[in-house]
mmCIF file of C-alpha atoms and ligand atoms in Angstrom:
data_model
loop_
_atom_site.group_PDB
_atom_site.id
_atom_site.type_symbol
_atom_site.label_atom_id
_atom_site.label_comp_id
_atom_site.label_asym_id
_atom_site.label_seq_id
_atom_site.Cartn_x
_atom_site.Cartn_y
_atom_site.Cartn_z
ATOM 1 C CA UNK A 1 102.631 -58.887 158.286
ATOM 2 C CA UNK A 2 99.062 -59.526 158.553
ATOM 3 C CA UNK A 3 98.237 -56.506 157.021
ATOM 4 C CA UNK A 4 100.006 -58.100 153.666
ATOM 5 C CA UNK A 5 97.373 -60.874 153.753
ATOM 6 C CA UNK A 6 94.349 -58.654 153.751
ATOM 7 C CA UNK A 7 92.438 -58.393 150.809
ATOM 8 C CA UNK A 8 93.043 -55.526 148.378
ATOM 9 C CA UNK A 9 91.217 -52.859 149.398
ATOM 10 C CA UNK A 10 91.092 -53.040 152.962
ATOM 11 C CA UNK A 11 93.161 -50.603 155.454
ATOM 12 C CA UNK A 12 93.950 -52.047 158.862
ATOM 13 C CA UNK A 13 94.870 -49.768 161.438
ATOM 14 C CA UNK A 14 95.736 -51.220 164.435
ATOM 15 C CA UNK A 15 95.383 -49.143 167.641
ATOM 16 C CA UNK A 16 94.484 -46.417 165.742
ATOM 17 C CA UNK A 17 92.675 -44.463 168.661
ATOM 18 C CA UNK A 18 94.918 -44.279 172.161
ATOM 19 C CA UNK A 19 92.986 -44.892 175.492
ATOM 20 C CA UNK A 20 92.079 -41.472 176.070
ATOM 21 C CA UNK A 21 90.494 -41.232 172.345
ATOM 22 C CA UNK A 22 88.529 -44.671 172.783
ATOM 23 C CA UNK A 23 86.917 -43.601 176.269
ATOM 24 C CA UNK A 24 85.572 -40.418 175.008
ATOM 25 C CA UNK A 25 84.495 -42.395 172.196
ATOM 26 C CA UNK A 26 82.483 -44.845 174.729
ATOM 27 C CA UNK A 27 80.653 -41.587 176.634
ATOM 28 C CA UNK A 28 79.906 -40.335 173.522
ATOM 29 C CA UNK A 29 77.978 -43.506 172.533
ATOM 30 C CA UNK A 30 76.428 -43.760 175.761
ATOM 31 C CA UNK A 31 74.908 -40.765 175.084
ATOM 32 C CA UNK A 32 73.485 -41.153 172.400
ATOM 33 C CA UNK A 33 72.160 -44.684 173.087
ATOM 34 C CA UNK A 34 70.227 -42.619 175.576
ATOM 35 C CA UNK A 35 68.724 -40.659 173.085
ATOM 36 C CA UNK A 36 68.641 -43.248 170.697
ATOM 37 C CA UNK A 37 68.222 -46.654 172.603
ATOM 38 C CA UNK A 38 69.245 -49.582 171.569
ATOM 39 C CA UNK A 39 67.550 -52.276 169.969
ATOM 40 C CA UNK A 40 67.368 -55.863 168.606
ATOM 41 C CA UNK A 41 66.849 -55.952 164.889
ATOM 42 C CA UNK A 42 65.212 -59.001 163.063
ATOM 43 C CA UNK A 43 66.174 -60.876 160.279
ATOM 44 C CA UNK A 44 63.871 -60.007 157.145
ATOM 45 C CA UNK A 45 61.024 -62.343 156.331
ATOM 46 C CA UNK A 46 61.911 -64.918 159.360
ATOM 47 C CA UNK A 47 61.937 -62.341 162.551
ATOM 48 C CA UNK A 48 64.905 -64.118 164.078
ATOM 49 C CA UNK A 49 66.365 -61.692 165.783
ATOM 50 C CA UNK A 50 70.173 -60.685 165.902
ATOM 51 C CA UNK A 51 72.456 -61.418 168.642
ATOM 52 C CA UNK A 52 73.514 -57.457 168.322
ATOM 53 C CA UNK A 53 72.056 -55.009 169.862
ATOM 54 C CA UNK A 54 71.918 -51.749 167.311
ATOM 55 C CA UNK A 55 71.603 -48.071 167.250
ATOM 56 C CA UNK A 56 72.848 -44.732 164.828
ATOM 57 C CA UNK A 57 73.849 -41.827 164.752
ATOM 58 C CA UNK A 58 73.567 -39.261 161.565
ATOM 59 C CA UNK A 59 71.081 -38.251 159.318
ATOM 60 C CA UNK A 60 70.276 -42.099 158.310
ATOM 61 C CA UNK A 61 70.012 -45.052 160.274
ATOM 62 C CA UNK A 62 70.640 -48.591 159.254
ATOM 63 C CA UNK A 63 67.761 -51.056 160.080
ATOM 64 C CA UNK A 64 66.736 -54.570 159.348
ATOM 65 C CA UNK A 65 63.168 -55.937 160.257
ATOM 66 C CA UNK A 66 60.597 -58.550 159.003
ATOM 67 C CA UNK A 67 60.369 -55.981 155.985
ATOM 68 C CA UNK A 68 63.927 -55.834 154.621
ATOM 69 C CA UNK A 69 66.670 -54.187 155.144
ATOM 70 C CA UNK A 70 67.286 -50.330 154.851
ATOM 71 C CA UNK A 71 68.555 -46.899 155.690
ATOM 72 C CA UNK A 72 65.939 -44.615 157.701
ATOM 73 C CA UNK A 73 65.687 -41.233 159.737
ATOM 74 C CA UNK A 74 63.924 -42.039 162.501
ATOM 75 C CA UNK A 75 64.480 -44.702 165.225
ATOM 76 C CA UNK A 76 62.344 -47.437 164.924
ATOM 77 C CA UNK A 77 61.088 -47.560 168.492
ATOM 78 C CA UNK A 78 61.288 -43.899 169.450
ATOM 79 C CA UNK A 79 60.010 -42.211 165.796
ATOM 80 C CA UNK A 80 62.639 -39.794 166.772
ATOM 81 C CA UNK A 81 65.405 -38.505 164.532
ATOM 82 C CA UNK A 82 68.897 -40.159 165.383
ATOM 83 C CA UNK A 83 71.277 -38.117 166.633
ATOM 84 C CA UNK A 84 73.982 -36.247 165.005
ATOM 85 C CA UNK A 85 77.316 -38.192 164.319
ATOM 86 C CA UNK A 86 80.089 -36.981 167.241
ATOM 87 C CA UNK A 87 82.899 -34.689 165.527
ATOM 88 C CA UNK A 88 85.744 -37.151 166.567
ATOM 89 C CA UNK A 89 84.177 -39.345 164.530
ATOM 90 C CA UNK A 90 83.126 -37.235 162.052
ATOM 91 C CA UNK A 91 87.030 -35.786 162.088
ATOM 92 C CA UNK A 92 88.421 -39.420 161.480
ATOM 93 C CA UNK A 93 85.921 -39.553 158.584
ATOM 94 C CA UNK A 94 87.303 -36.829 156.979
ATOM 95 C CA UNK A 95 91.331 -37.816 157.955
ATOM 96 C CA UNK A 96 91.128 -41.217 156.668
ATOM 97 C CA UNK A 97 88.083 -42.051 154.328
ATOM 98 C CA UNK A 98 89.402 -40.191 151.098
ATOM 99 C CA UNK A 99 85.922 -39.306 150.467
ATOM 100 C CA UNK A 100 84.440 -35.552 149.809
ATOM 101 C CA UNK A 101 81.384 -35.533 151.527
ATOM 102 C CA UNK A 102 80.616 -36.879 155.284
ATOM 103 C CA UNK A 103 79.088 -40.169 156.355
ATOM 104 C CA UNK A 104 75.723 -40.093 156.893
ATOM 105 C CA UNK A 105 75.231 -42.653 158.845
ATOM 106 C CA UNK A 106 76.945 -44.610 161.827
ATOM 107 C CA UNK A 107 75.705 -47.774 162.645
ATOM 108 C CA UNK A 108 76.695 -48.431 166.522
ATOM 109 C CA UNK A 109 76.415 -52.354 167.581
ATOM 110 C CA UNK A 110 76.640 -53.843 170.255
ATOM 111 C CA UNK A 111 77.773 -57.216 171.197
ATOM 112 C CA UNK A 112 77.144 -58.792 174.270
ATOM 113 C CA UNK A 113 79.272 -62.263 175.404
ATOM 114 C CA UNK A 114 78.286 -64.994 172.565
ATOM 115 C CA UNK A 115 77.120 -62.268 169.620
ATOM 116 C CA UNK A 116 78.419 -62.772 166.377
ATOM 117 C CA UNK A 117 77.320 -61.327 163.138
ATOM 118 C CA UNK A 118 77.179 -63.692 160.001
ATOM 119 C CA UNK A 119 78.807 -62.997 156.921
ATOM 120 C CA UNK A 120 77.492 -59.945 154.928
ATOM 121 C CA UNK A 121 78.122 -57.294 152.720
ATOM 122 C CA UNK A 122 77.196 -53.886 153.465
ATOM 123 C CA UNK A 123 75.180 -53.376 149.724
ATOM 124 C CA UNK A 124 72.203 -51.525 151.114
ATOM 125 C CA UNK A 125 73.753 -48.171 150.492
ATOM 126 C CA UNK A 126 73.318 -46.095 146.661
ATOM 127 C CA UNK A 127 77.204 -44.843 147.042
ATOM 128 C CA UNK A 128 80.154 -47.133 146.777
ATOM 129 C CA UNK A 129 82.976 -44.858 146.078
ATOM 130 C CA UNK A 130 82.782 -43.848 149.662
ATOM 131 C CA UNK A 131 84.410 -46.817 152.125
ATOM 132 C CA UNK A 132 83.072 -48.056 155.319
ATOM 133 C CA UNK A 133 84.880 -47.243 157.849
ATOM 134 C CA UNK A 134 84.623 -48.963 161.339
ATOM 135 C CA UNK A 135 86.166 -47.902 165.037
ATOM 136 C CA UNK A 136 86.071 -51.239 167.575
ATOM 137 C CA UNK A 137 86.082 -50.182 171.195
ATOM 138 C CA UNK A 138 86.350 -52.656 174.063
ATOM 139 C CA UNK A 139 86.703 -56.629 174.192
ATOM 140 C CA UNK A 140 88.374 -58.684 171.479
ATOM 141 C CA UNK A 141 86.379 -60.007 168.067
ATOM 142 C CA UNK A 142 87.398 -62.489 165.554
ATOM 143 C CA UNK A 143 86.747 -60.472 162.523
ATOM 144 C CA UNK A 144 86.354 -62.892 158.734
ATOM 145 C CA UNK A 145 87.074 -61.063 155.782
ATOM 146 C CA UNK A 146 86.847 -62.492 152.213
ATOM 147 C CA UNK A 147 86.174 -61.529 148.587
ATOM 148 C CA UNK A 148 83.037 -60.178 146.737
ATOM 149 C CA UNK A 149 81.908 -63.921 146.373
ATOM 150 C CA UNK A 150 79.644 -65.511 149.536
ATOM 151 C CA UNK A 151 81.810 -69.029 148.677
ATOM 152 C CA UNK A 152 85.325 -67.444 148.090
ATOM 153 C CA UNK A 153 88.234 -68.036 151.102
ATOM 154 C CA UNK A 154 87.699 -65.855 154.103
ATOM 155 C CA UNK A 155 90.916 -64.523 156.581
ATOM 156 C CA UNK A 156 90.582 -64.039 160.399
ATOM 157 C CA UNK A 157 91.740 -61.079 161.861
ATOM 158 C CA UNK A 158 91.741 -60.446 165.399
ATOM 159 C CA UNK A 159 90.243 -56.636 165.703
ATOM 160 C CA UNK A 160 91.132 -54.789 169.475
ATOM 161 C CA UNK A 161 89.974 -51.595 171.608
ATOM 162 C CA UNK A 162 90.701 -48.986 169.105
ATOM 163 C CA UNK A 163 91.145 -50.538 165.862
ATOM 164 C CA UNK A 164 90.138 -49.109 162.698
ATOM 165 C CA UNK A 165 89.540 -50.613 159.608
ATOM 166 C CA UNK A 166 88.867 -49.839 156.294
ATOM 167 C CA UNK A 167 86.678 -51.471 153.822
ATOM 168 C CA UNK A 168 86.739 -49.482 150.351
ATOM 169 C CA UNK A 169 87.608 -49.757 146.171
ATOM 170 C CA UNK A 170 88.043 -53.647 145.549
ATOM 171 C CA UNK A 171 86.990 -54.931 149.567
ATOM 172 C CA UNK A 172 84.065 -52.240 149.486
ATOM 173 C CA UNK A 173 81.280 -54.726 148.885
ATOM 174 C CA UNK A 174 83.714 -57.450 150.967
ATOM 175 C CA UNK A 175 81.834 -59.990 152.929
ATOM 176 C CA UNK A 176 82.947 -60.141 156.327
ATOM 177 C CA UNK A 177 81.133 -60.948 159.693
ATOM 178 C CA UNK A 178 82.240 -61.510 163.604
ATOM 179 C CA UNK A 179 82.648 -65.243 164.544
ATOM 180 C CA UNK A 180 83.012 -64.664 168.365
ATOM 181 C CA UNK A 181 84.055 -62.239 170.783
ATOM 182 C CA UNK A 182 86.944 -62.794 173.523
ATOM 183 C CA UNK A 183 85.529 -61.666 176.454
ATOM 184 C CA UNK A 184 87.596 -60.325 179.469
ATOM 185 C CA UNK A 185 90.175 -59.169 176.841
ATOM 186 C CA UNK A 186 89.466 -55.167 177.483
ATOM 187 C CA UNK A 187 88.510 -53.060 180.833
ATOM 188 C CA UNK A 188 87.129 -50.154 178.566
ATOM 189 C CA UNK A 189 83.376 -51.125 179.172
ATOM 190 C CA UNK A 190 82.295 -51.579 182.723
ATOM 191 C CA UNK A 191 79.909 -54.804 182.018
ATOM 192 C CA UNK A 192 82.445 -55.696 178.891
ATOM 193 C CA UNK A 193 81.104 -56.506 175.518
ATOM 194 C CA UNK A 194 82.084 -55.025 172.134
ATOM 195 C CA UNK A 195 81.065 -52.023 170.202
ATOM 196 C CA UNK A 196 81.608 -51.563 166.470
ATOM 197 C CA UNK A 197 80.919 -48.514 164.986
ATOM 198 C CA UNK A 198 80.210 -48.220 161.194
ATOM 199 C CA UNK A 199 80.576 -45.253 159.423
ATOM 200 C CA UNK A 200 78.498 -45.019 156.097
ATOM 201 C CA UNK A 201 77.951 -42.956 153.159
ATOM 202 C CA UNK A 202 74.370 -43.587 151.985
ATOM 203 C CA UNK A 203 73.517 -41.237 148.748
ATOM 204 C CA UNK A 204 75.865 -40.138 146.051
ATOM 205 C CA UNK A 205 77.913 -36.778 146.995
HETATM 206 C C1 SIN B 301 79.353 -55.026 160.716
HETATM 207 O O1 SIN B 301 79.740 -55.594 159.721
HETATM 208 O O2 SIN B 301 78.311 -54.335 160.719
HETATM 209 C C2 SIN B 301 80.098 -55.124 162.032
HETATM 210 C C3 SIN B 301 81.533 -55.501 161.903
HETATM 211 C C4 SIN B 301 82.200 -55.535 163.251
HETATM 212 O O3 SIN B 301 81.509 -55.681 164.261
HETATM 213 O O4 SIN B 301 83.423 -55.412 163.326
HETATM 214 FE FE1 FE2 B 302 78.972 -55.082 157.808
#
């Protein structure tokens, strides 16, 4: 079982949302990417920018610019507030994060054909207690997960339309990254592509 080999910590829930739940999921976000665009962050101090394409949802926002890294509550483009997180995923939140106060952010990315997102750990938030939680709608991704250590051994796991994972307690401050996407692999997005959504806790409860 592949779920055996996952480091302590993490919850893997394969196919978690059916096709009817991952579709409303996708209008949802393409609402509020209208509202919200989306954008291409920067790496701090060098500018190079991502190969994701990012927006939120929720009170806070996750950014990254020439500046740093950090959690804000307006979009950096529009100056607007983000909009509020959808209650299906604000419902899953609540089902599956053991946690007793809501995310307050959801960081929506979006990977085009040849994205990938380096190895990271998501550190940039003042509450650890509460997991990250993250939805994966549309084509394939090679998911790497390790340890709390940049040079420890890492595990592939293939993530699919409608996967959810978990990331909390000992794989909380995990690093873990997407190595390539499979394109083709999923009809749920008319141009294909992959969106990961990541549900946050920011502040303390
Ligand atoms: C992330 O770590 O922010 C994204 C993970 C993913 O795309 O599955
Ligand atoms: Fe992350």
């Amino acid at each position: 079982m592949v779920d055996k080999a996952l480091p302590a910590g993490v919850r893997y829930l394969p196919r978690f949302l059916d096709a009817q739940a991952q579709r409303d999921l996708v209008a949802l976000i393409r609402d509020i990417c209208r509202d919200a665009p989306l954008f291409t962050p920067v790496m701090p101090r060098t500018g190079k920018p991502f190969s994701v394409r990012m927006t939120n949802c929720g009170p806070l926002g996750w950014v990254s610019d020439r500046d740093g890294y950090r959690y804000q509550a307006l979009h950096p483009q529009t100056g607007r507030p983000w909009p509020p997180i959808p209650a299906p995923l604000l419902d899953l939140w609540s089902g599956l994060a053991d946690f007793p106060a809501p995310p307050e952010a959801c960081l929506i990315n979006w990977y085009g054909e040849g994205a990938r997102m380096g190895l990271h750990k998501d550190s940039d938030e003042a509450e650890f207690a509460a997991p990250v939680l993250s939805v994966s709608l549309g084509d394939d991704a090679r998911f790497r997960i390790g340890g709390v250590e940049r040079k420890g051994p890492t595990l592939p796991l293939r993530l699919m339309s409608g996967d959810v994972l978990l990331m909390g307690n000992e794989s909380r401050l995990a690093f873990h990254g997407i190595d390539r996407l499979y394109p083709g692999t999923s009809t749920l997005l008319d141009h294909g592509g992959r969106i990961n959504l990541t549900l946050r806790r920011v502040n303390p409860a």
